[in-house]
mmCIF file of C-alpha atoms in Angstrom:
data_model
loop_
_atom_site.group_PDB
_atom_site.id
_atom_site.type_symbol
_atom_site.label_atom_id
_atom_site.label_comp_id
_atom_site.label_asym_id
_atom_site.label_seq_id
_atom_site.Cartn_x
_atom_site.Cartn_y
_atom_site.Cartn_z
ATOM 1 C CA MET V 1 -23.302 12.714 -8.774
ATOM 2 C CA LEU V 2 -26.311 10.530 -8.506
ATOM 3 C CA CYS V 3 -29.518 11.679 -6.863
ATOM 4 C CA VAL V 4 -31.222 8.901 -5.004
ATOM 5 C CA VAL V 5 -34.982 9.061 -5.031
ATOM 6 C CA ARG V 6 -36.962 7.327 -2.337
ATOM 7 C CA GLY V 7 -37.515 3.756 -3.472
ATOM 8 C CA ALA V 8 -34.768 3.840 -6.104
ATOM 9 C CA PRO V 9 -31.796 1.474 -5.772
ATOM 10 C CA VAL V 10 -28.804 2.791 -3.819
ATOM 11 C CA PRO V 11 -25.857 3.461 -6.156
ATOM 12 C CA PRO V 12 -22.702 1.450 -5.580
ATOM 13 C CA LYS V 13 -20.128 3.047 -3.314
ATOM 14 C CA SER V 14 -16.992 2.387 -5.358
ATOM 15 C CA LYS V 15 -16.179 2.233 -9.070
ATOM 16 C CA VAL V 16 -15.347 -1.515 -8.762
ATOM 17 C CA ASP V 17 -18.840 -2.069 -7.250
ATOM 18 C CA LEU V 18 -20.358 0.016 -9.976
ATOM 19 C CA TYR V 19 -18.706 -2.073 -12.711
ATOM 20 C CA ALA V 20 -19.845 -5.263 -10.987
ATOM 21 C CA ALA V 21 -23.421 -3.996 -10.809
ATOM 22 C CA ILE V 22 -23.398 -2.904 -14.391
ATOM 23 C CA ARG V 23 -22.084 -6.333 -15.558
ATOM 24 C CA ARG V 24 -24.694 -8.063 -13.395
ATOM 25 C CA ASP V 25 -27.580 -6.051 -14.914
ATOM 26 C CA VAL V 26 -26.395 -6.450 -18.521
ATOM 27 C CA ARG V 27 -26.023 -10.200 -18.071
ATOM 28 C CA ALA V 28 -29.545 -10.286 -16.563
ATOM 29 C CA GLY V 29 -30.798 -8.909 -19.881
ATOM 30 C CA MET V 30 -31.090 -5.202 -19.147
ATOM 31 C CA SER V 31 -30.554 -2.940 -22.153
ATOM 32 C CA ASN V 32 -27.489 -0.693 -22.377
ATOM 33 C CA ARG V 33 -29.688 2.424 -22.231
ATOM 34 C CA ALA V 34 -31.569 1.173 -19.160
ATOM 35 C CA VAL V 35 -28.348 0.495 -17.353
ATOM 36 C CA GLN V 36 -27.074 4.067 -18.226
ATOM 37 C CA ARG V 37 -30.231 5.511 -16.805
ATOM 38 C CA LYS V 38 -30.279 3.285 -13.712
ATOM 39 C CA TYR V 39 -26.749 4.228 -12.661
ATOM 40 C CA GLY V 40 -26.515 7.677 -14.151
ATOM 41 C CA VAL V 41 -23.486 6.788 -16.325
ATOM 42 C CA GLY V 42 -22.691 7.163 -20.010
ATOM 43 C CA PHE V 43 -22.217 4.707 -22.809
ATOM 44 C CA ARG V 44 -18.430 4.606 -22.448
ATOM 45 C CA THR V 45 -18.677 3.630 -18.769
ATOM 46 C CA VAL V 46 -21.020 0.715 -19.557
ATOM 47 C CA LYS V 47 -18.771 -0.386 -22.341
ATOM 48 C CA ALA V 48 -15.629 -0.134 -20.101
ATOM 49 C CA ALA V 49 -17.430 -2.183 -17.371
ATOM 50 C CA MET V 50 -18.295 -4.889 -19.912
ATOM 51 C CA GLU V 51 -14.681 -5.034 -21.186
ATOM 52 C CA SER V 52 -12.811 -5.108 -17.894
ATOM 53 C CA VAL V 53 -13.501 -6.059 -14.244
ATOM 54 C CA TRP V 54 -11.197 -3.389 -12.916
ATOM 55 C CA PRO V 55 -11.635 0.292 -13.800
ATOM 56 C CA GLU V 56 -8.680 1.981 -15.296
ATOM 57 C CA PRO V 57 -6.613 3.974 -12.812
ATOM 58 C CA ARG V 58 -6.969 7.686 -12.871
ATOM 59 C CA LYS V 59 -4.467 9.496 -14.998
ATOM 60 C CA GLN V 60 -1.816 11.416 -13.026
ATOM 61 C CA LEU V 61 -1.853 15.038 -13.838
ATOM 62 C CA PRO V 62 1.526 16.621 -14.581
ATOM 63 C CA PRO V 63 2.790 18.703 -11.693
ATOM 64 C CA ARG V 64 1.740 22.317 -11.792
ATOM 65 C CA LYS V 65 4.158 25.193 -12.219
ATOM 66 C CA THR V 66 4.733 26.959 -8.948
ATOM 67 C CA ARG V 67 6.533 30.137 -7.974
ATOM 68 C CA LEU V 68 9.068 27.998 -6.205
ATOM 69 C CA ASP V 69 10.232 26.194 -9.316
ATOM 70 C CA ALA V 70 12.992 28.661 -10.042
ATOM 71 C CA PHE V 71 14.461 28.333 -6.613
ATOM 72 C CA LYS V 72 14.356 24.534 -6.193
ATOM 73 C CA PRO V 73 17.883 23.953 -7.486
ATOM 74 C CA VAL V 74 19.075 26.507 -4.872
ATOM 75 C CA ILE V 75 17.201 24.790 -2.025
ATOM 76 C CA ASP V 76 18.475 21.376 -3.260
ATOM 77 C CA GLN V 77 22.086 22.793 -3.113
ATOM 78 C CA MET V 78 21.581 23.986 0.456
ATOM 79 C CA LEU V 79 20.172 20.658 1.531
ATOM 80 C CA ARG V 80 23.105 18.797 -0.128
ATOM 81 C CA ALA V 81 25.624 21.116 1.720
ATOM 82 C CA ASP V 82 23.777 20.211 4.983
ATOM 83 C CA LEU V 83 24.776 16.497 4.496
ATOM 84 C CA ASP V 84 28.337 17.270 5.481
ATOM 85 C CA ALA V 85 27.676 20.042 7.895
ATOM 86 C CA PRO V 86 27.554 19.467 11.709
ATOM 87 C CA ARG V 87 24.093 19.082 13.142
ATOM 88 C CA LYS V 88 23.926 22.490 14.743
ATOM 89 C CA GLN V 89 24.891 24.233 11.452
ATOM 90 C CA ARG V 90 22.364 22.692 9.195
ATOM 91 C CA HIS V 91 19.711 24.864 7.576
ATOM 92 C CA THR V 92 16.301 25.075 9.095
ATOM 93 C CA VAL V 93 13.321 25.786 6.973
ATOM 94 C CA LYS V 94 13.236 29.339 8.402
ATOM 95 C CA ARG V 95 16.932 29.854 7.496
ATOM 96 C CA ILE V 96 16.375 28.522 3.968
ATOM 97 C CA PHE V 97 13.401 30.848 3.509
ATOM 98 C CA ASP V 98 15.358 33.829 4.802
ATOM 99 C CA ARG V 99 18.253 33.071 2.511
ATOM 100 C CA LEU V 100 15.880 32.847 -0.465
ATOM 101 C CA LEU V 101 14.534 36.314 0.434
ATOM 102 C CA ASP V 102 17.816 37.987 1.168
ATOM 103 C CA GLU V 103 20.217 36.460 -1.376
ATOM 104 C CA HIS V 104 17.944 35.457 -4.271
ATOM 105 C CA GLY V 105 15.110 38.008 -4.183
ATOM 106 C CA ALA V 106 12.400 35.466 -3.842
ATOM 107 C CA ALA V 107 9.709 37.853 -2.668
ATOM 108 C CA GLU V 108 6.806 35.863 -4.328
ATOM 109 C CA VAL V 109 7.708 32.685 -2.429
ATOM 110 C CA THR V 110 5.913 31.974 0.839
ATOM 111 C CA TYR V 111 7.184 30.138 3.935
ATOM 112 C CA PRO V 112 4.559 27.301 3.631
ATOM 113 C CA MET V 113 5.746 26.614 0.085
ATOM 114 C CA VAL V 114 9.314 26.294 1.178
ATOM 115 C CA ARG V 115 8.380 24.253 4.212
ATOM 116 C CA ALA V 116 6.399 21.629 2.194
ATOM 117 C CA TYR V 117 9.139 21.371 -0.431
ATOM 118 C CA VAL V 118 11.923 20.892 2.151
ATOM 119 C CA ALA V 119 9.803 18.263 4.095
ATOM 120 C CA ALA V 120 9.466 16.236 0.909
ATOM 121 C CA ARG V 121 12.898 16.867 -0.619
ATOM 122 C CA ARG V 122 15.238 16.409 2.415
ATOM 123 C CA PRO V 123 14.776 12.694 2.816
ATOM 124 C CA GLN V 124 15.023 12.170 -0.956
ATOM 125 C CA ILE V 125 18.331 13.933 -1.022
ATOM 126 C CA ARG V 126 19.638 11.805 1.840
ATOM 127 C CA ILE V 127 18.691 8.681 -0.127
ATOM 128 C CA GLU V 128 20.229 9.973 -3.293
ATOM 129 C CA ALA V 129 23.477 10.588 -1.444
ATOM 130 C CA GLY V 130 23.350 7.022 0.045
ATOM 131 C CA ARG V 131 22.976 8.386 3.571
ATOM 132 C CA GLY V 132 19.356 7.592 4.340
ATOM 133 C CA PRO V 133 17.773 4.151 4.756
ATOM 134 C CA LEU V 134 15.239 3.196 2.175
ATOM 135 C CA ASN V 135 11.970 2.700 3.877
ATOM 136 C CA ALA V 136 10.706 -0.432 2.225
ATOM 137 C CA PHE V 137 7.700 -2.504 3.257
ATOM 138 C CA ILE V 138 7.186 -5.815 1.578
ATOM 139 C CA PRO V 139 3.795 -7.241 2.468
ATOM 140 C CA GLN V 140 3.497 -10.941 2.757
ATOM 141 C CA THR V 141 0.504 -12.202 0.860
ATOM 142 C CA HIS V 142 -0.418 -15.853 1.084
ATOM 143 C CA LEU V 143 -3.322 -17.271 -0.990
ATOM 144 C CA PRO V 144 -5.689 -19.639 0.880
ATOM 145 C CA GLY V 145 -4.380 -23.249 0.724
ATOM 146 C CA ALA V 146 -1.349 -22.293 -1.401
ATOM 147 C CA GLU V 147 1.429 -22.425 1.211
ATOM 148 C CA ALA V 148 2.170 -24.276 4.392
ATOM 149 C CA GLU V 149 5.095 -24.973 6.688
ATOM 150 C CA VAL V 150 5.649 -28.630 7.524
ATOM 151 C CA ASP V 151 8.082 -30.203 10.036
ATOM 152 C CA PHE V 152 8.759 -33.608 11.593
ATOM 153 C CA GLY V 153 10.312 -34.444 14.880
ATOM 154 C CA ASP V 154 10.697 -37.081 17.620
ATOM 155 C CA VAL V 155 8.449 -36.687 20.711
ATOM 156 C CA THR V 156 8.174 -38.774 23.770
ATOM 157 C CA ILE V 157 4.651 -39.155 24.981
ATOM 158 C CA ARG V 158 2.805 -41.253 27.572
ATOM 159 C CA LEU V 159 0.534 -43.679 25.815
ATOM 160 C CA ALA V 160 -1.570 -46.176 27.819
ATOM 161 C CA GLY V 161 0.654 -45.639 30.837
ATOM 162 C CA GLU V 162 3.989 -46.219 28.973
ATOM 163 C CA GLN V 163 6.387 -43.749 27.515
ATOM 164 C CA VAL V 164 6.584 -44.121 23.741
ATOM 165 C CA LYS V 165 8.669 -42.291 21.266
ATOM 166 C CA VAL V 166 6.691 -41.168 18.258
ATOM 167 C CA PHE V 167 7.094 -38.900 15.183
ATOM 168 C CA LEU V 168 5.269 -35.588 15.383
ATOM 169 C CA PHE V 169 3.983 -34.219 12.152
ATOM 170 C CA ALA V 170 3.438 -30.459 12.380
ATOM 171 C CA MET V 171 1.887 -28.267 9.763
ATOM 172 C CA ARG V 172 0.983 -24.581 9.876
ATOM 173 C CA LEU V 173 -1.025 -22.976 7.101
ATOM 174 C CA SER V 174 0.476 -19.621 5.970
ATOM 175 C CA TYR V 175 -2.849 -17.891 5.172
ATOM 176 C CA SER V 176 -4.768 -18.547 8.243
ATOM 177 C CA GLY V 177 -2.017 -19.528 10.705
ATOM 178 C CA LYS V 178 -4.071 -22.634 11.784
ATOM 179 C CA ALA V 179 -1.895 -25.552 12.808
ATOM 180 C CA VAL V 180 -2.234 -29.350 12.717
ATOM 181 C CA HIS V 181 -0.101 -31.568 14.975
ATOM 182 C CA ARG V 182 -0.303 -35.309 14.481
ATOM 183 C CA PRO V 183 1.835 -37.815 16.442
ATOM 184 C CA VAL V 184 2.471 -41.086 14.542
ATOM 185 C CA ASP V 185 3.778 -44.307 16.252
ATOM 186 C CA ARG V 186 6.940 -45.455 14.492
ATOM 187 C CA THR V 187 6.595 -49.121 15.165
ATOM 188 C CA ILE V 188 2.845 -49.512 14.299
ATOM 189 C CA GLY V 189 2.598 -46.631 11.810
ATOM 190 C CA VAL V 190 -0.720 -45.511 13.288
ATOM 191 C CA SER V 191 -1.739 -42.112 14.109
ATOM 192 C CA CYS V 192 -2.294 -41.469 17.859
ATOM 193 C CA VAL V 193 -5.082 -39.180 19.043
ATOM 194 C CA LEU V 194 -3.843 -36.930 21.698
ATOM 195 C CA ALA V 195 -5.708 -34.370 23.780
ATOM 196 C CA TRP V 196 -3.489 -31.322 24.017
#
């Protein structure tokens, strides 16, 4: 944690901003030790910032052992049996918890532990059995100026008091959604300026 003294620069809010600030100061000629003091970081952080623009993602810790681990296969078996049971006969979390206490002697297991596990595991079991829809979201990302939709078509317009058939060039940029519509006279090959 950095302590900010009155008059001292405000530390960057994210690690990406910190890395950018460190690179900027080193390129400006600041020494490695001065950068360490300025941002309250160590030598390894300065070195990592100079080697890569993006900080390495945090390492995922292995899941901790819980008192519920021994009973997870039993709960999974109950949830799998519920896939074929009528709706009114399916296990509620309370019923699963009661069965663990009565039939399996799970005195050290608490209701919130079972509730959290069932809430996470029930949809997974439905998907594993092929009964649940996969909730997938595919974001559309368009780079500026990289993609556009273009179309041509015939349009009849009134030009100088006469009805004229012209081509209409229509283009929509995927990134911004801005559109360009340009009518072109077939016979002359000139672009007409229209006020829409």
